[in-house]
Short mmCIF file of N, CA, C and O in Angstrom, two decimals:
data_model
loop_
_atom_site.label_atom_id
_atom_site.label_comp_id
_atom_site.label_asym_id
_atom_site.label_seq_id
_atom_site.Cartn_x
_atom_site.Cartn_y
_atom_site.Cartn_z
N MET A 1 52.73 34.74 25.80
CA MET A 1 51.57 34.84 24.94
C MET A 1 51.78 35.92 23.90
O MET A 1 52.45 36.91 24.14
N GLN A 2 51.19 35.73 22.75
CA GLN A 2 51.28 36.70 21.67
C GLN A 2 50.01 37.55 21.68
O GLN A 2 48.92 37.04 21.88
N THR A 3 50.18 38.85 21.43
CA THR A 3 49.06 39.77 21.44
C THR A 3 49.16 40.74 20.27
O THR A 3 50.20 41.34 20.05
N ILE A 4 48.05 40.88 19.55
CA ILE A 4 47.93 41.88 18.49
C ILE A 4 47.22 43.09 19.09
O ILE A 4 46.17 42.96 19.70
N ILE A 5 47.80 44.25 18.91
CA ILE A 5 47.17 45.49 19.34
C ILE A 5 46.89 46.30 18.07
O ILE A 5 47.81 46.64 17.33
N TYR A 6 45.61 46.57 17.84
CA TYR A 6 45.17 47.12 16.56
C TYR A 6 44.13 48.21 16.76
O TYR A 6 43.58 48.38 17.84
N ASP A 7 43.82 48.94 15.69
CA ASP A 7 42.82 49.99 15.70
C ASP A 7 41.45 49.36 15.49
O ASP A 7 41.11 48.97 14.38
N SER A 8 40.65 49.30 16.55
CA SER A 8 39.33 48.65 16.45
C SER A 8 38.30 49.50 15.71
O SER A 8 37.23 49.01 15.38
N ASN A 9 38.61 50.76 15.42
CA ASN A 9 37.71 51.59 14.63
C ASN A 9 37.87 51.34 13.13
O ASN A 9 37.05 51.79 12.35
N CYS A 10 38.90 50.63 12.76
CA CYS A 10 39.17 50.30 11.36
C CYS A 10 38.60 48.91 11.08
O CYS A 10 39.00 47.93 11.72
N LYS A 11 37.68 48.83 10.13
CA LYS A 11 37.06 47.54 9.81
C LYS A 11 38.08 46.55 9.26
O LYS A 11 38.04 45.37 9.59
N PHE A 12 39.00 47.02 8.43
CA PHE A 12 40.02 46.13 7.88
C PHE A 12 40.90 45.58 8.99
O PHE A 12 41.18 44.38 9.05
N CYS A 13 41.34 46.46 9.89
CA CYS A 13 42.21 46.04 11.00
C CYS A 13 41.50 45.03 11.90
O CYS A 13 42.10 44.05 12.34
N THR A 14 40.22 45.29 12.17
CA THR A 14 39.43 44.39 13.01
C THR A 14 39.28 43.03 12.36
O THR A 14 39.44 42.00 13.01
N ARG A 15 38.99 43.02 11.07
CA ARG A 15 38.86 41.74 10.35
C ARG A 15 40.18 40.98 10.34
O ARG A 15 40.21 39.76 10.50
N PHE A 16 41.28 41.70 10.15
CA PHE A 16 42.59 41.05 10.15
C PHE A 16 42.89 40.45 11.51
O PHE A 16 43.32 39.29 11.61
N ALA A 17 42.64 41.21 12.58
CA ALA A 17 42.90 40.70 13.94
C ALA A 17 42.00 39.51 14.25
O ALA A 17 42.46 38.52 14.84
N ASN A 18 40.73 39.58 13.85
CA ASN A 18 39.82 38.46 14.06
C ASN A 18 40.26 37.23 13.29
O ASN A 18 40.23 36.11 13.81
N TRP A 19 40.68 37.42 12.05
CA TRP A 19 41.15 36.31 11.22
C TRP A 19 42.37 35.64 11.87
O TRP A 19 42.45 34.42 11.95
N CYS A 20 43.29 36.46 12.34
CA CYS A 20 44.51 35.93 12.97
C CYS A 20 44.19 35.13 14.23
O CYS A 20 44.76 34.07 14.46
N THR A 21 43.31 35.65 15.05
CA THR A 21 43.00 34.98 16.32
C THR A 21 42.13 33.74 16.11
O THR A 21 42.15 32.84 16.93
N GLN A 22 41.38 33.70 15.02
CA GLN A 22 40.62 32.49 14.70
C GLN A 22 41.54 31.38 14.21
O GLN A 22 41.32 30.21 14.50
N LYS A 23 42.58 31.75 13.48
CA LYS A 23 43.52 30.76 12.95
C LYS A 23 44.45 30.23 14.04
O LYS A 23 44.83 29.07 14.02
N GLN A 24 44.84 31.10 14.95
CA GLN A 24 45.75 30.72 16.02
C GLN A 24 45.15 31.11 17.36
O GLN A 24 45.09 32.29 17.70
N LYS A 25 44.71 30.14 18.10
CA LYS A 25 44.04 30.40 19.38
C LYS A 25 44.97 30.99 20.43
O LYS A 25 44.53 31.63 21.37
N LYS A 26 46.28 30.79 20.28
CA LYS A 26 47.21 31.32 21.30
C LYS A 26 47.54 32.80 21.09
O LYS A 26 48.21 33.39 21.91
N ILE A 27 47.04 33.38 20.00
CA ILE A 27 47.23 34.81 19.77
C ILE A 27 46.01 35.55 20.31
O ILE A 27 44.88 35.25 19.96
N GLY A 28 46.27 36.54 21.16
CA GLY A 28 45.20 37.37 21.69
C GLY A 28 45.16 38.69 20.96
O GLY A 28 46.03 39.02 20.16
N LYS A 29 44.13 39.47 21.22
CA LYS A 29 44.01 40.77 20.57
C LYS A 29 43.45 41.79 21.55
O LYS A 29 42.68 41.46 22.45
N LEU A 30 43.91 43.02 21.38
CA LEU A 30 43.44 44.15 22.18
C LEU A 30 43.30 45.36 21.28
O LEU A 30 44.12 45.56 20.38
N SER A 31 42.28 46.15 21.53
CA SER A 31 42.15 47.42 20.83
C SER A 31 43.22 48.38 21.32
O SER A 31 43.54 48.40 22.52
N VAL A 32 43.77 49.16 20.43
CA VAL A 32 44.81 50.11 20.81
C VAL A 32 44.27 51.16 21.77
O VAL A 32 45.02 51.76 22.54
N ARG A 33 42.95 51.34 21.78
CA ARG A 33 42.32 52.30 22.68
C ARG A 33 42.02 51.71 24.07
O ARG A 33 41.62 52.42 24.97
N ASP A 34 42.21 50.43 24.22
CA ASP A 34 41.95 49.74 25.49
C ASP A 34 43.00 50.13 26.53
O ASP A 34 44.18 50.26 26.22
N VAL A 35 42.57 50.31 27.75
CA VAL A 35 43.47 50.68 28.85
C VAL A 35 44.55 49.62 29.04
O VAL A 35 45.72 49.94 29.29
N LYS A 36 44.18 48.35 28.89
CA LYS A 36 45.16 47.25 29.05
C LYS A 36 46.24 47.34 27.97
O LYS A 36 47.41 47.11 28.24
N ALA A 37 45.82 47.66 26.74
CA ALA A 37 46.79 47.77 25.64
C ALA A 37 47.76 48.92 25.90
O ALA A 37 48.98 48.78 25.71
N LYS A 38 47.22 50.04 26.34
CA LYS A 38 48.08 51.20 26.63
C LYS A 38 49.08 50.88 27.74
O LYS A 38 50.26 51.22 27.64
N ALA A 39 48.61 50.20 28.78
CA ALA A 39 49.50 49.83 29.89
C ALA A 39 50.56 48.84 29.43
O ALA A 39 51.73 48.95 29.80
N LEU A 40 50.15 47.89 28.61
CA LEU A 40 51.07 46.87 28.10
C LEU A 40 52.16 47.52 27.26
O LEU A 40 53.35 47.22 27.43
N LEU A 41 51.78 48.41 26.36
CA LEU A 41 52.76 49.10 25.52
C LEU A 41 53.67 50.00 26.36
O LEU A 41 54.86 50.10 26.08
N LYS A 42 53.10 50.62 27.36
CA LYS A 42 53.90 51.48 28.24
C LYS A 42 54.97 50.65 28.96
O LYS A 42 56.10 51.11 29.17
N ASN A 43 54.62 49.41 29.35
CA ASN A 43 55.59 48.52 29.99
C ASN A 43 56.77 48.21 29.08
O ASN A 43 57.85 47.89 29.55
N PHE A 44 56.54 48.27 27.77
CA PHE A 44 57.61 48.03 26.81
C PHE A 44 58.30 49.31 26.38
O PHE A 44 59.09 49.31 25.44
N GLY A 45 57.98 50.43 27.03
CA GLY A 45 58.65 51.68 26.74
C GLY A 45 58.05 52.48 25.61
O GLY A 45 58.65 53.45 25.15
N ILE A 46 56.87 52.12 25.15
CA ILE A 46 56.22 52.85 24.07
C ILE A 46 55.27 53.86 24.71
O ILE A 46 54.24 53.49 25.27
N LYS A 47 55.63 55.12 24.62
CA LYS A 47 54.83 56.17 25.26
C LYS A 47 53.84 56.80 24.29
O LYS A 47 52.74 57.16 24.66
N PHE A 48 54.24 56.96 23.03
CA PHE A 48 53.35 57.51 22.02
C PHE A 48 52.75 56.36 21.23
O PHE A 48 53.46 55.59 20.58
N ILE A 49 51.44 56.22 21.32
CA ILE A 49 50.75 55.13 20.63
C ILE A 49 50.13 55.69 19.36
O ILE A 49 49.24 56.55 19.42
N ASP A 50 50.60 55.22 18.24
CA ASP A 50 50.13 55.66 16.92
C ASP A 50 48.92 54.82 16.51
O ASP A 50 49.01 53.59 16.46
N LEU A 51 47.80 55.46 16.22
CA LEU A 51 46.59 54.73 15.84
C LEU A 51 46.70 54.09 14.46
O LEU A 51 45.91 53.23 14.11
N GLN A 52 47.66 54.52 13.66
CA GLN A 52 47.85 53.94 12.34
C GLN A 52 48.91 52.83 12.34
O GLN A 52 49.40 52.44 11.30
N THR A 53 49.21 52.34 13.51
CA THR A 53 50.23 51.31 13.65
C THR A 53 49.66 50.08 14.32
O THR A 53 48.93 50.18 15.29
N ILE A 54 50.00 48.92 13.78
CA ILE A 54 49.65 47.66 14.45
C ILE A 54 50.86 47.25 15.27
O ILE A 54 52.01 47.45 14.86
N TYR A 55 50.59 46.75 16.45
CA TYR A 55 51.64 46.28 17.35
C TYR A 55 51.44 44.79 17.57
O TYR A 55 50.32 44.32 17.66
N PHE A 56 52.54 44.06 17.67
CA PHE A 56 52.48 42.64 17.94
C PHE A 56 53.50 42.33 19.02
O PHE A 56 54.69 42.59 18.85
N ILE A 57 53.01 41.80 20.12
CA ILE A 57 53.89 41.43 21.24
C ILE A 57 54.06 39.93 21.21
O ILE A 57 53.08 39.18 21.22
N ASP A 58 55.31 39.50 21.16
CA ASP A 58 55.64 38.08 21.08
C ASP A 58 56.89 37.82 21.91
O ASP A 58 57.97 38.32 21.57
N ASN A 59 56.73 37.06 22.98
CA ASN A 59 57.87 36.68 23.81
C ASN A 59 58.73 37.87 24.23
O ASN A 59 59.93 37.91 23.98
N GLN A 60 58.11 38.85 24.84
CA GLN A 60 58.79 40.02 25.37
C GLN A 60 59.40 40.92 24.30
O GLN A 60 60.26 41.75 24.60
N ASN A 61 58.99 40.75 23.04
CA ASN A 61 59.42 41.63 21.95
C ASN A 61 58.20 42.34 21.39
O ASN A 61 57.13 41.74 21.27
N VAL A 62 58.37 43.60 21.05
CA VAL A 62 57.29 44.36 20.42
C VAL A 62 57.69 44.64 18.98
O VAL A 62 58.77 45.19 18.72
N PHE A 63 56.82 44.27 18.08
CA PHE A 63 57.03 44.52 16.65
C PHE A 63 55.99 45.53 16.20
O PHE A 63 54.85 45.50 16.68
N VAL A 64 56.37 46.42 15.30
CA VAL A 64 55.46 47.46 14.82
C VAL A 64 55.41 47.47 13.30
O VAL A 64 56.33 47.00 12.63
N ARG A 65 54.31 47.98 12.79
CA ARG A 65 54.05 48.18 11.36
C ARG A 65 54.29 46.90 10.56
O ARG A 65 53.75 45.85 10.88
N SER A 66 55.07 47.00 9.50
CA SER A 66 55.25 45.85 8.60
C SER A 66 55.93 44.67 9.29
O SER A 66 55.60 43.52 9.03
N THR A 67 56.84 44.96 10.20
CA THR A 67 57.51 43.89 10.94
C THR A 67 56.49 43.10 11.77
O THR A 67 56.57 41.88 11.86
N ALA A 68 55.51 43.81 12.34
CA ALA A 68 54.46 43.14 13.11
C ALA A 68 53.64 42.23 12.20
O ALA A 68 53.32 41.09 12.56
N ILE A 69 53.30 42.72 11.02
CA ILE A 69 52.52 41.92 10.06
C ILE A 69 53.28 40.65 9.70
O ILE A 69 52.72 39.55 9.70
N PHE A 70 54.56 40.79 9.41
CA PHE A 70 55.36 39.61 9.04
C PHE A 70 55.44 38.61 10.18
O PHE A 70 55.36 37.40 9.96
N GLU A 71 55.60 39.09 11.40
CA GLU A 71 55.66 38.20 12.55
C GLU A 71 54.32 37.51 12.79
O GLU A 71 54.27 36.32 13.10
N ILE A 72 53.23 38.24 12.65
CA ILE A 72 51.90 37.65 12.82
C ILE A 72 51.65 36.57 11.77
O ILE A 72 51.18 35.48 12.08
N LEU A 73 51.99 36.87 10.52
CA LEU A 73 51.76 35.90 9.44
C LEU A 73 52.67 34.68 9.58
O LEU A 73 52.40 33.64 8.96
N GLY A 74 53.71 34.78 10.38
CA GLY A 74 54.54 33.62 10.66
C GLY A 74 53.77 32.52 11.40
O GLY A 74 54.15 31.36 11.36
N TYR A 75 52.69 32.90 12.05
CA TYR A 75 51.85 31.93 12.76
C TYR A 75 50.71 31.40 11.89
O TYR A 75 49.99 30.50 12.30
N ALA A 76 50.54 31.97 10.70
CA ALA A 76 49.46 31.54 9.80
C ALA A 76 49.87 30.31 9.01
O ALA A 76 51.04 29.91 9.02
N ASN A 77 48.92 29.74 8.33
CA ASN A 77 49.18 28.60 7.44
C ASN A 77 49.55 29.12 6.06
O ASN A 77 49.33 30.28 5.73
N TYR A 78 50.11 28.22 5.26
CA TYR A 78 50.39 28.58 3.87
C TYR A 78 49.08 28.74 3.14
O TYR A 78 48.11 28.07 3.46
N PRO A 79 48.96 29.64 2.20
CA PRO A 79 50.00 30.43 1.54
C PRO A 79 50.34 31.73 2.27
O PRO A 79 51.29 32.40 1.91
N TRP A 80 49.55 32.09 3.30
CA TRP A 80 49.76 33.35 4.00
C TRP A 80 51.13 33.44 4.66
O TRP A 80 51.74 34.50 4.72
N LYS A 81 51.61 32.32 5.14
CA LYS A 81 52.91 32.30 5.82
C LYS A 81 54.05 32.71 4.88
O LYS A 81 55.05 33.26 5.31
N ALA A 82 53.86 32.47 3.58
CA ALA A 82 54.90 32.80 2.60
C ALA A 82 55.15 34.31 2.50
O ALA A 82 56.25 34.74 2.16
N ILE A 83 54.15 35.11 2.85
CA ILE A 83 54.32 36.57 2.83
C ILE A 83 55.43 36.99 3.79
O ILE A 83 56.08 38.01 3.60
N ARG A 84 55.66 36.18 4.78
CA ARG A 84 56.70 36.49 5.78
C ARG A 84 58.09 36.61 5.16
O ARG A 84 58.98 37.25 5.72
N LEU A 85 58.28 36.02 4.00
CA LEU A 85 59.57 36.12 3.31
C LEU A 85 59.92 37.57 2.97
O LEU A 85 61.08 37.91 2.82
N LEU A 86 58.90 38.43 2.88
CA LEU A 86 59.14 39.84 2.57
C LEU A 86 59.85 40.57 3.71
O LEU A 86 60.34 41.68 3.52
N LYS A 87 59.93 39.95 4.87
CA LYS A 87 60.60 40.61 5.99
C LYS A 87 62.10 40.78 5.74
O LYS A 87 62.76 41.53 6.44
N HIS A 88 62.61 40.11 4.72
CA HIS A 88 64.03 40.25 4.39
C HIS A 88 64.31 41.49 3.55
O HIS A 88 65.47 41.83 3.31
N LEU A 89 63.24 42.17 3.11
CA LEU A 89 63.41 43.44 2.42
C LEU A 89 63.74 44.51 3.45
O LEU A 89 63.45 44.34 4.64
N PRO A 90 64.30 45.63 3.03
CA PRO A 90 64.60 46.70 3.98
C PRO A 90 63.33 47.20 4.67
O PRO A 90 62.29 47.38 4.03
N VAL A 91 63.42 47.41 5.97
CA VAL A 91 62.27 47.85 6.77
C VAL A 91 61.76 49.20 6.27
O VAL A 91 60.55 49.44 6.26
N ARG A 92 62.65 50.06 5.85
CA ARG A 92 62.21 51.36 5.33
C ARG A 92 61.27 51.18 4.15
O ARG A 92 60.30 51.91 4.01
N LEU A 93 61.55 50.21 3.29
CA LEU A 93 60.71 49.95 2.13
C LEU A 93 59.37 49.33 2.54
O LEU A 93 58.31 49.81 2.12
N THR A 94 59.40 48.31 3.37
CA THR A 94 58.16 47.65 3.77
C THR A 94 57.30 48.57 4.64
O THR A 94 56.07 48.57 4.51
N ASP A 95 57.93 49.38 5.50
CA ASP A 95 57.17 50.33 6.30
C ASP A 95 56.57 51.45 5.44
O ASP A 95 55.50 51.97 5.75
N TYR A 96 57.25 51.81 4.37
CA TYR A 96 56.70 52.82 3.44
C TYR A 96 55.36 52.32 2.89
O TYR A 96 54.37 53.05 2.90
N PHE A 97 55.32 51.08 2.42
CA PHE A 97 54.09 50.52 1.88
C PHE A 97 53.05 50.30 2.98
O PHE A 97 51.85 50.47 2.75
N TYR A 98 53.50 49.94 4.16
CA TYR A 98 52.59 49.79 5.29
C TYR A 98 51.91 51.13 5.59
O TYR A 98 50.69 51.20 5.75
N LYS A 99 52.70 52.19 5.70
CA LYS A 99 52.15 53.51 6.01
C LYS A 99 51.22 54.01 4.91
O LYS A 99 50.20 54.65 5.20
N LEU A 100 51.55 53.72 3.67
CA LEU A 100 50.68 54.10 2.56
C LEU A 100 49.34 53.39 2.67
O LEU A 100 48.28 54.00 2.53
N PHE A 101 49.37 52.10 2.95
CA PHE A 101 48.13 51.34 3.13
C PHE A 101 47.37 51.84 4.35
O PHE A 101 46.15 52.01 4.30
N ALA A 102 48.07 52.10 5.45
CA ALA A 102 47.43 52.56 6.69
C ALA A 102 46.72 53.90 6.49
O ALA A 102 45.67 54.14 7.07
N LYS A 103 47.29 54.72 5.65
CA LYS A 103 46.69 56.03 5.39
C LYS A 103 45.30 55.89 4.76
O LYS A 103 44.41 56.68 5.04
N TYR A 104 45.12 54.89 3.91
CA TYR A 104 43.87 54.70 3.17
C TYR A 104 43.09 53.47 3.62
O TYR A 104 42.18 53.03 2.93
N ARG A 105 43.40 52.91 4.78
CA ARG A 105 42.80 51.66 5.21
C ARG A 105 41.30 51.73 5.44
O ARG A 105 40.62 50.72 5.34
N TYR A 106 40.77 52.90 5.73
CA TYR A 106 39.34 53.01 5.99
C TYR A 106 38.52 52.80 4.72
O TYR A 106 37.32 52.60 4.79
N TYR A 107 39.15 52.86 3.56
CA TYR A 107 38.45 52.64 2.31
C TYR A 107 38.28 51.16 1.96
O TYR A 107 37.54 50.80 1.07
N PHE A 108 39.00 50.30 2.68
CA PHE A 108 38.94 48.86 2.38
C PHE A 108 37.84 48.22 3.16
O PHE A 108 37.81 47.85 4.18
#
């Protein structure tokens, strides 16, 4: 099963997670503050949970930040699925823009 772990205190993050789970019923969602989410991430070896990071668990793989977004959008319909093509850019570049957006996400 696929699971999105997101910051439920962020309205943008919550809307994104809700939108994703409405489009794809097989994707679940958990708040990053949820005990189940913390335990799940700990099982994957993630000890420090960053509240400004989205996590996506898919088939025993954990994706973070921009890589998680690209993997999640891989389950969406077009035109959203086309954004996944950006995953071929360097992760340092896509994560830079992810972190910049995450820093100001409460304004959206």
